[in-house]
Tab-separated table of C-alpha atoms and ligand atoms in Angstrom:
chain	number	residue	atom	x	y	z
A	27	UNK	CA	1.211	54.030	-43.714
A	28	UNK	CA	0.756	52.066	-40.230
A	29	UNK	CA	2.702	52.760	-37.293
A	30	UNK	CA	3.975	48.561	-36.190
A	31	UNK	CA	5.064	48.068	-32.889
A	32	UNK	CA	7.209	44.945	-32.623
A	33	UNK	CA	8.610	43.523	-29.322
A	34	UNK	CA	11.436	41.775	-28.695
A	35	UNK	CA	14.910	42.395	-30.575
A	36	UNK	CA	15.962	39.091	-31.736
A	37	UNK	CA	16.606	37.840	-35.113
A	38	UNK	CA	13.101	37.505	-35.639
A	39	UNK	CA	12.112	40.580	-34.755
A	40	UNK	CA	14.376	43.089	-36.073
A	41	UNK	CA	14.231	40.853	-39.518
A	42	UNK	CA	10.517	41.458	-39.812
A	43	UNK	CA	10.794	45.189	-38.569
A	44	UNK	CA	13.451	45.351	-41.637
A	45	UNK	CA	10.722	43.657	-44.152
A	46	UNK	CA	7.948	46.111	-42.507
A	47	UNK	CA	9.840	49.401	-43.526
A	48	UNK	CA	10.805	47.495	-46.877
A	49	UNK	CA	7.134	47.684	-47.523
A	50	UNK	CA	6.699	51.099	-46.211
A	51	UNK	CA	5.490	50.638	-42.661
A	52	UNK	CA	6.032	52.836	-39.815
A	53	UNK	CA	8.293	50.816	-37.007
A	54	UNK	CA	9.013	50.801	-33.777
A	55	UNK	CA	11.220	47.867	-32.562
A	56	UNK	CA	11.618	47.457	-28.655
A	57	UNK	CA	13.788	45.547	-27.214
A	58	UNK	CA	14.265	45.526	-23.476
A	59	UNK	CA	17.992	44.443	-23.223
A	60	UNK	CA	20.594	45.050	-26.297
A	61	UNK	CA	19.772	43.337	-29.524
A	62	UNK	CA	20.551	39.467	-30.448
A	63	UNK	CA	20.690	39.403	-26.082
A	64	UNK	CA	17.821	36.433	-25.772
A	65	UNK	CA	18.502	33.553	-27.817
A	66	UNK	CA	19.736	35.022	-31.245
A	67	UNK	CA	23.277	35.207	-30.219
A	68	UNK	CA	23.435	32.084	-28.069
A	69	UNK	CA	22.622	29.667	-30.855
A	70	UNK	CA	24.701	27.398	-33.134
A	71	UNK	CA	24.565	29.124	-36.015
A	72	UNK	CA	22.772	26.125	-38.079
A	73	UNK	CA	20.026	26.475	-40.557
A	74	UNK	CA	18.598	23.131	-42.312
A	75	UNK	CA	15.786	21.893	-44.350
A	76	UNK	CA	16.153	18.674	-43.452
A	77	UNK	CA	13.350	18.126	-41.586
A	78	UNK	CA	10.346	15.425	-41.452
A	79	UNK	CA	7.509	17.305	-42.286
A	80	UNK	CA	6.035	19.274	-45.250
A	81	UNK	CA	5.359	22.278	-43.609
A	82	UNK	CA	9.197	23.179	-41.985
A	83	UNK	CA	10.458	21.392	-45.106
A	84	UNK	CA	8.848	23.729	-47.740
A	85	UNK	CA	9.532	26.838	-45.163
A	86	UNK	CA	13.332	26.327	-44.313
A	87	UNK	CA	13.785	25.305	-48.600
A	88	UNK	CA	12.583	28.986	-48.835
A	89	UNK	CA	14.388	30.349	-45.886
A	90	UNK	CA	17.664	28.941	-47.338
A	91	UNK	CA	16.930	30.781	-50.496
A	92	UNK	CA	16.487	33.869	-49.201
A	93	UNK	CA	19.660	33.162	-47.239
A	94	UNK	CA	21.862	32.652	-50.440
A	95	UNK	CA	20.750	36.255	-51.014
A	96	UNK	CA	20.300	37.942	-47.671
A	97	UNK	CA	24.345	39.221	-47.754
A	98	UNK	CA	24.000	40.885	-51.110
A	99	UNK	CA	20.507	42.490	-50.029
A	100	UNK	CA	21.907	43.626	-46.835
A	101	UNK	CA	24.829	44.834	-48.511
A	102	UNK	CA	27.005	42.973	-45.785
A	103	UNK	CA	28.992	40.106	-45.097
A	104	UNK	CA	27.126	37.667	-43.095
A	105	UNK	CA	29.065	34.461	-43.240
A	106	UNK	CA	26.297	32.392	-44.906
A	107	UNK	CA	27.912	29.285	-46.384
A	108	UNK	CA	26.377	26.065	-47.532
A	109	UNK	CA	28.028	23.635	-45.683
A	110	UNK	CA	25.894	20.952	-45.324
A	111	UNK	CA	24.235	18.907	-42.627
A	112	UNK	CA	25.103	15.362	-42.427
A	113	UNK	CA	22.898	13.348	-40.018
A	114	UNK	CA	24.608	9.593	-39.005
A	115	UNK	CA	22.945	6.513	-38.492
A	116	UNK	CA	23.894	4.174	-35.827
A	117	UNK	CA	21.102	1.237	-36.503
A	118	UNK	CA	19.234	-0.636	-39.457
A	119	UNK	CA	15.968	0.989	-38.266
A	120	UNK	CA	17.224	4.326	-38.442
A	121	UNK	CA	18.750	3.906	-42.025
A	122	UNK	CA	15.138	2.928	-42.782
A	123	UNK	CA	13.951	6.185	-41.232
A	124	UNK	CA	16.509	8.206	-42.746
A	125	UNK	CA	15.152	6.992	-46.567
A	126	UNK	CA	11.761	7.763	-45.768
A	127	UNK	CA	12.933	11.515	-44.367
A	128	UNK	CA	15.201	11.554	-47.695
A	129	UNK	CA	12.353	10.696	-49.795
A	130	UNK	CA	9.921	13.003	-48.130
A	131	UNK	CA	12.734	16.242	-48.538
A	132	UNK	CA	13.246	15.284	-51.968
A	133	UNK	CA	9.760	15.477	-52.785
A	134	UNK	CA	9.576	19.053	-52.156
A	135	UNK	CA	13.249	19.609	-54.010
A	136	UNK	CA	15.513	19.347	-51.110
A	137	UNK	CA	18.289	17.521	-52.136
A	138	UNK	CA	19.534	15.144	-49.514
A	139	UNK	CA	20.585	11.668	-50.158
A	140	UNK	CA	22.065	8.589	-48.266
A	141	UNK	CA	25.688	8.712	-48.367
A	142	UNK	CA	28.250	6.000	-46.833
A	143	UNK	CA	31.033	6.443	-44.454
A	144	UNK	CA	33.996	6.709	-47.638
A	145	UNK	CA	31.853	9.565	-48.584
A	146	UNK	CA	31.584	11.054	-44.836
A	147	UNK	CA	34.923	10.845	-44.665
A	148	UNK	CA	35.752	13.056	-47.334
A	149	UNK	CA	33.191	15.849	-46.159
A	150	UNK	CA	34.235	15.775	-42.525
A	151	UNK	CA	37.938	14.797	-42.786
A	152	UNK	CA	37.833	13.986	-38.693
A	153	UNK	CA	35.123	11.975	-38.563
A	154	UNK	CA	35.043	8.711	-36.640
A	155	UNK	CA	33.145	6.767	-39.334
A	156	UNK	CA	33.162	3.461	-37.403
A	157	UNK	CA	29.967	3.969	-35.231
A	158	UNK	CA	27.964	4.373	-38.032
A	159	UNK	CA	26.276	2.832	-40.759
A	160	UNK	CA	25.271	5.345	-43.184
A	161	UNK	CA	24.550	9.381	-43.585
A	162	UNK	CA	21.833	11.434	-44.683
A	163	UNK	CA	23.630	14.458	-46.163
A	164	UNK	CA	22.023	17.791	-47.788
A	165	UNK	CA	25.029	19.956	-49.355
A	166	UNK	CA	22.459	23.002	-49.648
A	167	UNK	CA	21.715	22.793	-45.696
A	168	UNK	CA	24.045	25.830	-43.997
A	169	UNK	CA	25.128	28.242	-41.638
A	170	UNK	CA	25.610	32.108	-40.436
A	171	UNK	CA	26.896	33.811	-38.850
A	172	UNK	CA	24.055	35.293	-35.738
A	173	UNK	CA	26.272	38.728	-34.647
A	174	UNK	CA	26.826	39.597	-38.317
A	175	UNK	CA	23.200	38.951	-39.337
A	176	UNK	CA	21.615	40.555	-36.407
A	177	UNK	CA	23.417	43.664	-37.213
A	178	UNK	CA	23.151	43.823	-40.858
A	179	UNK	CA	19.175	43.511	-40.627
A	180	UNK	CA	19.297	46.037	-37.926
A	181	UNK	CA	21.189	48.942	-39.835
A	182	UNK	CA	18.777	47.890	-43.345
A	183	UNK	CA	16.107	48.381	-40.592
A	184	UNK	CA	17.740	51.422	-39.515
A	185	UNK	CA	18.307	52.952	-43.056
A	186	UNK	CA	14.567	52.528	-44.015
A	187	UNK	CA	13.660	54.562	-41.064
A	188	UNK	CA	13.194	52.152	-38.112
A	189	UNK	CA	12.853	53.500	-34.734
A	190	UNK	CA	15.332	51.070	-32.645
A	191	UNK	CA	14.875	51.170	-29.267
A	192	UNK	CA	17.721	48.975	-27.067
A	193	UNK	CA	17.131	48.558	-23.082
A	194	UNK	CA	13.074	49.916	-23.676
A	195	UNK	CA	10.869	47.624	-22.020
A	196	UNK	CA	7.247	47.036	-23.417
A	197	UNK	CA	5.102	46.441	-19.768
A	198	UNK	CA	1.870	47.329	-21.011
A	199	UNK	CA	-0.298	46.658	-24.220
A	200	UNK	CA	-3.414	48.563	-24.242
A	201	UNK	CA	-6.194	46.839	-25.850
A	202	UNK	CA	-9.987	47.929	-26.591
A	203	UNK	CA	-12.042	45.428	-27.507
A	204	UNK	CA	-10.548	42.652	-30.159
A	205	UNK	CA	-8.135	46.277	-31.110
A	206	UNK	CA	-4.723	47.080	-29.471
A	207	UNK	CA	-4.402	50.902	-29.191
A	208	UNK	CA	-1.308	51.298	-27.899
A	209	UNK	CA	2.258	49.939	-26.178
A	210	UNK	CA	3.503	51.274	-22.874
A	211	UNK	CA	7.010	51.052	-22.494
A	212	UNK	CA	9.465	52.122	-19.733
A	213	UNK	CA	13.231	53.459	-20.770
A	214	UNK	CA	15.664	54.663	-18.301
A	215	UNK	CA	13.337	54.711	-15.595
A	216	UNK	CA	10.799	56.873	-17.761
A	217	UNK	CA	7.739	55.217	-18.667
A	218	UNK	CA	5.789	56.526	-21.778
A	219	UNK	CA	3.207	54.723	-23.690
A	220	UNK	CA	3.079	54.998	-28.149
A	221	UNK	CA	-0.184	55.042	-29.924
A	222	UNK	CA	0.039	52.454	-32.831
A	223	UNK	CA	-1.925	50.353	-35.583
A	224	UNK	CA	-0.380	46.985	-35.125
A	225	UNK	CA	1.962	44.464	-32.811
A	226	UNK	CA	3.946	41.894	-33.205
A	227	UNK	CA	4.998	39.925	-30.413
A	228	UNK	CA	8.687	38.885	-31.360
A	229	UNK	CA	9.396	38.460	-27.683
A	230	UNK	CA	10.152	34.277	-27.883
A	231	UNK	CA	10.145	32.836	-25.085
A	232	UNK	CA	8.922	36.188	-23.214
A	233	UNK	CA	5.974	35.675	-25.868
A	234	UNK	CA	3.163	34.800	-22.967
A	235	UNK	CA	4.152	37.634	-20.805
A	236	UNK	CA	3.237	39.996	-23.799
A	237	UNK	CA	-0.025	38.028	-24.483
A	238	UNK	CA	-0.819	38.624	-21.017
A	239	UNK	CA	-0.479	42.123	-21.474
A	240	UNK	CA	-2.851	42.422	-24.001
A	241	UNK	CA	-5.439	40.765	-22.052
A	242	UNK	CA	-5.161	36.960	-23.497
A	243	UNK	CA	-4.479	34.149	-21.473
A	244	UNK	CA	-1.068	33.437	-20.704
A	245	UNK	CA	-1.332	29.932	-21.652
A	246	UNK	CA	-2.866	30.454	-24.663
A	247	UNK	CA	0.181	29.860	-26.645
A	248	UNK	CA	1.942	27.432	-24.347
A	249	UNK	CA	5.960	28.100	-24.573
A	250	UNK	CA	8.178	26.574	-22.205
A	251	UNK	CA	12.038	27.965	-21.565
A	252	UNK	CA	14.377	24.840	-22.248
A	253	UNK	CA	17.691	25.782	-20.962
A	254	UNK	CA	20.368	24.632	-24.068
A	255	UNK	CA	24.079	24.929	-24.029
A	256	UNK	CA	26.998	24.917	-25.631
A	257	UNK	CA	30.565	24.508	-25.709
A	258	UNK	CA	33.664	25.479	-27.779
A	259	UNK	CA	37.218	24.489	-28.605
A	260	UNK	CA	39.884	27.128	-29.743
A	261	UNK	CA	39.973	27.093	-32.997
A	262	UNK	CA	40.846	23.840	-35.384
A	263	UNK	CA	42.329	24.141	-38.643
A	264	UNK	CA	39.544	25.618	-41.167
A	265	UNK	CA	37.813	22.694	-43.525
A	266	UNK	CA	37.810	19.768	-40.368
A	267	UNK	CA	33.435	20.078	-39.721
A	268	UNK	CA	32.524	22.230	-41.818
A	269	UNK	CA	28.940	20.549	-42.047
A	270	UNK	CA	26.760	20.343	-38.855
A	271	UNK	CA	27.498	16.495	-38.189
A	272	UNK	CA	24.929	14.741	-35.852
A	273	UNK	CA	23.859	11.568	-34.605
A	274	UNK	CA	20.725	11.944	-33.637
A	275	UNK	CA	20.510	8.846	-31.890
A	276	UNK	CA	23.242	9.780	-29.372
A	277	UNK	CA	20.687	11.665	-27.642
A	278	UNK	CA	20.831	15.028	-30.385
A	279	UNK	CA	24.437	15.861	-29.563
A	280	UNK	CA	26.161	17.270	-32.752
A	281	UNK	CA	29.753	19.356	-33.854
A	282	UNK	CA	29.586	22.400	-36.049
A	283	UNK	CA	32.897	24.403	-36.853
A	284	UNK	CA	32.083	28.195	-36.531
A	285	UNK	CA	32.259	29.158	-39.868
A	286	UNK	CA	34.346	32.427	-38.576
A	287	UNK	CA	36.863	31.388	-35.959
A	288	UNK	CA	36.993	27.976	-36.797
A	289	UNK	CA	36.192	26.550	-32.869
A	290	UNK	CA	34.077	23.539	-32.920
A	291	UNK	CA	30.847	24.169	-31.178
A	292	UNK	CA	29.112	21.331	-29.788
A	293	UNK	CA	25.647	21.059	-28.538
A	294	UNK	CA	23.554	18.049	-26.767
A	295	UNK	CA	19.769	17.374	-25.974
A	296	UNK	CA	20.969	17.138	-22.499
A	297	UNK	CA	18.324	19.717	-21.452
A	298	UNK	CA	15.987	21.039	-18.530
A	299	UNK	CA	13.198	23.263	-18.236
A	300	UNK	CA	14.703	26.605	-16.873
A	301	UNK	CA	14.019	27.673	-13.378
A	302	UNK	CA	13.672	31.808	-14.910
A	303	UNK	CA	13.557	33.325	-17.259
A	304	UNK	CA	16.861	34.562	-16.006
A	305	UNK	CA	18.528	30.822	-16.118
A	306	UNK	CA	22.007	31.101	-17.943
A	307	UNK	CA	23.999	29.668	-15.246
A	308	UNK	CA	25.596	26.902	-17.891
A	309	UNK	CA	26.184	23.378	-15.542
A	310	UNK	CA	29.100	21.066	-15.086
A	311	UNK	CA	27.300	18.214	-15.821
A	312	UNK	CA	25.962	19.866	-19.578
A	313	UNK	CA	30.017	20.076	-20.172
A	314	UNK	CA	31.100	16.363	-18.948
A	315	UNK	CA	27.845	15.029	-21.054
A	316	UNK	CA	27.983	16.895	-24.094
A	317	UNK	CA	32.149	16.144	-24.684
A	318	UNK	CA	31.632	12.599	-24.167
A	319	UNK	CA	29.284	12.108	-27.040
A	320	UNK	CA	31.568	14.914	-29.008
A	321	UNK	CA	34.478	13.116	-28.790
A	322	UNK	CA	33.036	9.638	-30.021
A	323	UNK	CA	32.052	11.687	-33.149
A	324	UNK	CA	35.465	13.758	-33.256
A	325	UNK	CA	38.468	11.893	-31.592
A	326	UNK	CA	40.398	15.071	-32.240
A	327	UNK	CA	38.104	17.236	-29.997
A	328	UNK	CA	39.783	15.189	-26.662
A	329	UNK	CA	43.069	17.207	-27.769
A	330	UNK	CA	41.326	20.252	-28.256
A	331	UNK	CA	41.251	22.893	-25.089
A	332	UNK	CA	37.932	24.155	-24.582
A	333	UNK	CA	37.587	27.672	-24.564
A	334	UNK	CA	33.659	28.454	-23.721
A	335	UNK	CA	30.849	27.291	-22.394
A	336	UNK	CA	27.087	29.045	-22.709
A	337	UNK	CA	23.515	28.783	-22.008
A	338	UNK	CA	20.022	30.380	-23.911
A	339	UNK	CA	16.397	29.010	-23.981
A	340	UNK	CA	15.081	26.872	-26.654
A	341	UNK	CA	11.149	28.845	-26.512
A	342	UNK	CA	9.388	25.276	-26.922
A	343	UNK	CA	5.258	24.510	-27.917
A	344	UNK	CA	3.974	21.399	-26.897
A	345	UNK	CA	4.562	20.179	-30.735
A	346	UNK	CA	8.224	22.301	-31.132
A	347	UNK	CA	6.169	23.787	-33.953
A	348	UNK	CA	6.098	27.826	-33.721
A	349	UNK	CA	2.756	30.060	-33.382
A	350	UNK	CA	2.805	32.046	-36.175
A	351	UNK	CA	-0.166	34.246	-36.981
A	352	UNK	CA	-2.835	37.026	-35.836
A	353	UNK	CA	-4.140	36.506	-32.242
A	354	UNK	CA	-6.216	39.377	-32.084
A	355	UNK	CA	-7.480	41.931	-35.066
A	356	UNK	CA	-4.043	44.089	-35.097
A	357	UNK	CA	-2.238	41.864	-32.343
A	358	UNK	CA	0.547	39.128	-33.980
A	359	UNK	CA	2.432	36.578	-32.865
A	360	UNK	CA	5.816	34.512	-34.357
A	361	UNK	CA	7.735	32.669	-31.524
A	362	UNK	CA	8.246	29.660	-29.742
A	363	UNK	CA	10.821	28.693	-32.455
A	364	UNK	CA	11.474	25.625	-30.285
A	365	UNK	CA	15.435	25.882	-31.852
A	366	UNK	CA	14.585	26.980	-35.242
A	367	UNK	CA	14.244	30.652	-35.210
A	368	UNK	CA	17.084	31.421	-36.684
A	369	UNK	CA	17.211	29.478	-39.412
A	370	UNK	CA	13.911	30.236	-39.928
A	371	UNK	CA	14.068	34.133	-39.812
A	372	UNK	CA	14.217	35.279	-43.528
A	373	UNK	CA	11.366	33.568	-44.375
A	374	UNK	CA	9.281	33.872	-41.179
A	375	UNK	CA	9.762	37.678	-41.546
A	376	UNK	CA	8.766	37.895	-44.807
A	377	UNK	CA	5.768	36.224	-44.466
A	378	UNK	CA	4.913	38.064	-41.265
A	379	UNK	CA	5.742	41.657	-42.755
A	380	UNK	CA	3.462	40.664	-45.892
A	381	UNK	CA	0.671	39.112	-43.776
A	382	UNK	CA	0.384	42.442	-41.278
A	383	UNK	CA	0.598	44.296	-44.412
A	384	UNK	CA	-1.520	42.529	-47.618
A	385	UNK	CA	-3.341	39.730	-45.551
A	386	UNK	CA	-1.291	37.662	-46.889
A	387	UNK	CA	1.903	36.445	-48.406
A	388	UNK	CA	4.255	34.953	-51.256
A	389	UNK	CA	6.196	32.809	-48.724
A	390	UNK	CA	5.080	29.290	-48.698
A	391	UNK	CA	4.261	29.524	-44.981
A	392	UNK	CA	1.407	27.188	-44.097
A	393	UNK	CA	-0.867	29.154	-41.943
A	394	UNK	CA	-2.834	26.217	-40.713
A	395	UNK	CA	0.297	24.698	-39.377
A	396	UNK	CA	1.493	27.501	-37.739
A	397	UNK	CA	-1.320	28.609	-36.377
A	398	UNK	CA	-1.304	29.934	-32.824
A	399	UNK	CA	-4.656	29.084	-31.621
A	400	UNK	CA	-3.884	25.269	-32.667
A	401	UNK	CA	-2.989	24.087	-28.583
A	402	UNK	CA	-6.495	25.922	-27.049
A	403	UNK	CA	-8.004	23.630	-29.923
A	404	UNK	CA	-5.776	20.964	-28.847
A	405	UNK	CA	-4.748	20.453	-32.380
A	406	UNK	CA	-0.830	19.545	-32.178
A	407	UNK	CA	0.861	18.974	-35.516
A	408	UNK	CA	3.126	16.194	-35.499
A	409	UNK	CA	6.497	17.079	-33.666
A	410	UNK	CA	9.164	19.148	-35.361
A	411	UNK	CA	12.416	17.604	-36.114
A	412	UNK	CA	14.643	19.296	-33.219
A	413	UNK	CA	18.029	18.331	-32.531
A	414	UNK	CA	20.380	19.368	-29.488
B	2	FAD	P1	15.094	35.953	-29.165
B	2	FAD	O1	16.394	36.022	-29.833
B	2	FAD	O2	15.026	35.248	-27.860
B	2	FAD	O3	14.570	37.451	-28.996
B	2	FAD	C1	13.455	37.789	-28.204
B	2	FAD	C2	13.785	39.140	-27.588
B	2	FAD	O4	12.624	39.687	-26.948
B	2	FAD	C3	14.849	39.054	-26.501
B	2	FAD	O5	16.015	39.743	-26.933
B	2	FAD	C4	14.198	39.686	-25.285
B	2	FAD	O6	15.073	40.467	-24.509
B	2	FAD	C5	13.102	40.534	-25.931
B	2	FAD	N1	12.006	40.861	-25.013
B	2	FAD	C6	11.382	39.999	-24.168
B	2	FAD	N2	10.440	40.666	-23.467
B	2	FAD	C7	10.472	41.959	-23.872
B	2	FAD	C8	9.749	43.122	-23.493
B	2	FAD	N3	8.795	43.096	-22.552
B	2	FAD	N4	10.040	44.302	-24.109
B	2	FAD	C9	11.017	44.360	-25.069
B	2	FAD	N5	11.737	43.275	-25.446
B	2	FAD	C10	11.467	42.092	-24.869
B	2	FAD	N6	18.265	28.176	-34.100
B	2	FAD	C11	18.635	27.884	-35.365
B	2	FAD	O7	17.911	28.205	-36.297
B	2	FAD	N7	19.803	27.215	-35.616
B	2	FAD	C12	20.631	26.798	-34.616
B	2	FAD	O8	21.683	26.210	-34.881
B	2	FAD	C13	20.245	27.087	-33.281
B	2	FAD	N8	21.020	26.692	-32.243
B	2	FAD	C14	20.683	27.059	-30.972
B	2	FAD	C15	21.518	26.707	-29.925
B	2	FAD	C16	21.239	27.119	-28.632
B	2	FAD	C17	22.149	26.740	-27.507
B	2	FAD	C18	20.090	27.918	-28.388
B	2	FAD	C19	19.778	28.403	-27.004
B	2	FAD	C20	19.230	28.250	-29.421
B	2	FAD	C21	19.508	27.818	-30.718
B	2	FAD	N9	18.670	28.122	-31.789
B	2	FAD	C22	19.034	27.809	-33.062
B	2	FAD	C23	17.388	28.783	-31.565
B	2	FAD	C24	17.458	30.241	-31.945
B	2	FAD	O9	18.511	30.855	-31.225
B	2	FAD	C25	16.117	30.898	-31.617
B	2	FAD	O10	15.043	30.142	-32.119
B	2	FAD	C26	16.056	32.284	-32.236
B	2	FAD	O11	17.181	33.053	-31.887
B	2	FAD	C27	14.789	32.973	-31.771
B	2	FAD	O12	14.828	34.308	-32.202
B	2	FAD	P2	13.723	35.286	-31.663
B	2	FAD	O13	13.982	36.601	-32.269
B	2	FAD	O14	12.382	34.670	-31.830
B	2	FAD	O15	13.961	35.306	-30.071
């Protein structure tokens, strides 16, 4: 047995520290604020396998089946429901772009097709259909919900014997040679310092901060805090968006019903790099943008009070692809999920935990792709798919 440090206390990492003790490992999971506090419970609770590429195509097709599952294995109720994605088209060319995407998914047995607006109409109910000329809808695409899924990883995690540490800072990563040794942490003011076998740097968009502590360049992996944020109506009637419904031509901006209190959520690609990574001050002008373009998609939303308003970071890579992989003998890495990480998280874990463990893994994560060294190589993969 191996004692694992992992940092950060997102989805990501308290997933994998849950897979880890599944296979026997020693772990202790840091986090330096309370869990789910970076991104995890900031984001729109969408997970998709509609994307344009093999490599996040064959992943998230996983991911989703290990979603289907994850309540029953967690023995908790996580809200995971297949409702769908439904992307909308707005010009001949991108009807033409949507087949090819539709083609490519299908290919590797994701099941979206090209639907027209009669057929819109009956999945979103509320839908403005006149805009647009045709959708490209995947019934198997989903959501979560983040609190409940957080939590029921974490007490698995918990069970299995993992040491949870809330508000317990990792500010040191001591390193000999191409070997870390061990993780210094500070915890009420007392700083102490944990001998261990392995790290995984689950920190996101903290990610180059913990590089830098173990002696590797801070740009190495290149991630960027994008300041994203959303809004939400009181709650609608249950059944009126049930899919995430976006067109991604009106600059990302898309309308998701939260599959628990039934509030519309509505997110934009009106974005900015953040000034900190303290930067959650959400902006006036994010709320006047983002309603305009919900509103065109859902008349019913101008009726509709709003009721919140947040900001979190999308961690982004030059090619919104993350690093996933070893940067060092016993030193890992799996962020800069670039808006994807929590879809992403059952499989990404799994992979990870069997990869630290075995060398490698059943999950069909492509390594290559993933691989965090890619941007000193200056190898970018072709952009991800990211919306809002
Ligand atoms: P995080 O949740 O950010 O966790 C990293 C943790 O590391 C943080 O809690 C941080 O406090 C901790 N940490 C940092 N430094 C240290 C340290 N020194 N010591 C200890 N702990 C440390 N993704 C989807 O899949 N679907 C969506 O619909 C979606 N919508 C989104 C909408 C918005 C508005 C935003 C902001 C994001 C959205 N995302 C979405 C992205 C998703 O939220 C992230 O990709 C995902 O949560 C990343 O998880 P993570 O565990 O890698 O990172």
């Amino acid at each position: 047995m191996s004692r694992i440090a992992v940092i950060g206390g997102g989805i990501i990492g308290v997933a994998t520290a849950y897979e880890l003790a599944k296979l026997g490992e020693e772990v202790i999971l840091f986090e330096k604020n309370y869990f789910g506090s970076g991104s995890t419970f900031r984001c729109a609770t969408g997970i998709r396998a509609q994307f344009t590429d093999e490599a996040n195509i064959r992943l998230m097709k996983y991911s989703i089946e290990r979603w289907e599952k994850l309540g029953e294995e967690l023995e908790a109720e996580i809200g995971f429901r297949h409702s769908g994605y439904l992307f909308l088209a707005t010009s001949e060319e991108e009807v033409e772009a949507f087949k090819n995407n539709i083609n490519l998914q299908n290919r590797f047995g994701v099941s979206t097709r090209l639907i027209e607006m009669d057929e819109a109409r009956e999945i979103v109910p509320i839908l403005n259909t006149e805009p647009f000329l045709a959708g490209a809808w995947n019934p198997m695409d989903g959501k979560a919900n983040p609190f409940k899924t957080l939590f029921a990883y974490l007490a698995k995690a918990k069970e299995l014997g993992v040491d949870a540490r809330e508000h317990t800072e990792v500010i040191g990563v001591e390193r000999e040679g191409d070997e870390v040794k061990a993780v210094k942490f500070r915890s009420n003011g007392k700083v102490e310092s944990v001998k261990v076998d392995a790290v995984l740097n689950a920190s996101n968009a903290w990610a180059p901060l913990i590089n830098e502590m173990a002696g590797l360049k801070k740009d190495l992996i290149p991630i960027t805090p994008y300041k994203h944020q959303l809004v939400k109506t009181e709650p609608l009637k249950e059944g009126q968006v049930e899919p995430l419904v976006c067109p991604p031509s009106w600059n990302d901006s898309y309308v998701i019903q939260d599959g628990e209190d039934g509030g519309i959520i509505c997110g934009s690609g009106i974005e900015h790099e953040a000034k900190s990574l303290d930067d959650y001050e959400p902006t006036y002008n994010f709320l006047r943008g983002v309603l305009r373009y919900a509103v065109k998609i859902i008349p019913a939303i101008r009726h509709a009070h709003i009721v919140r308003q947040w900001a979190g970071f999308y961690a982004k890579t030059p090619d919104k692809n993350p690093a996933i992989g070893r940067l060092l003998d016993n030193f890992y890495i799996a962020a800069g999920f670039s808006g994807h990480g929590f879809m992403m998280a059952p499989a990404v874990a799994q992979a990870m935990a069997e990869f630290m463990t075995k060398g490698k893994s059943k999950v069909p994560l492509d390594w290559e792709w993933y691989d965090p060294y890619r941007f000193e190589r200056g190898e970018l993969r072709s952009s991800a798919f990211q919306i809002g």
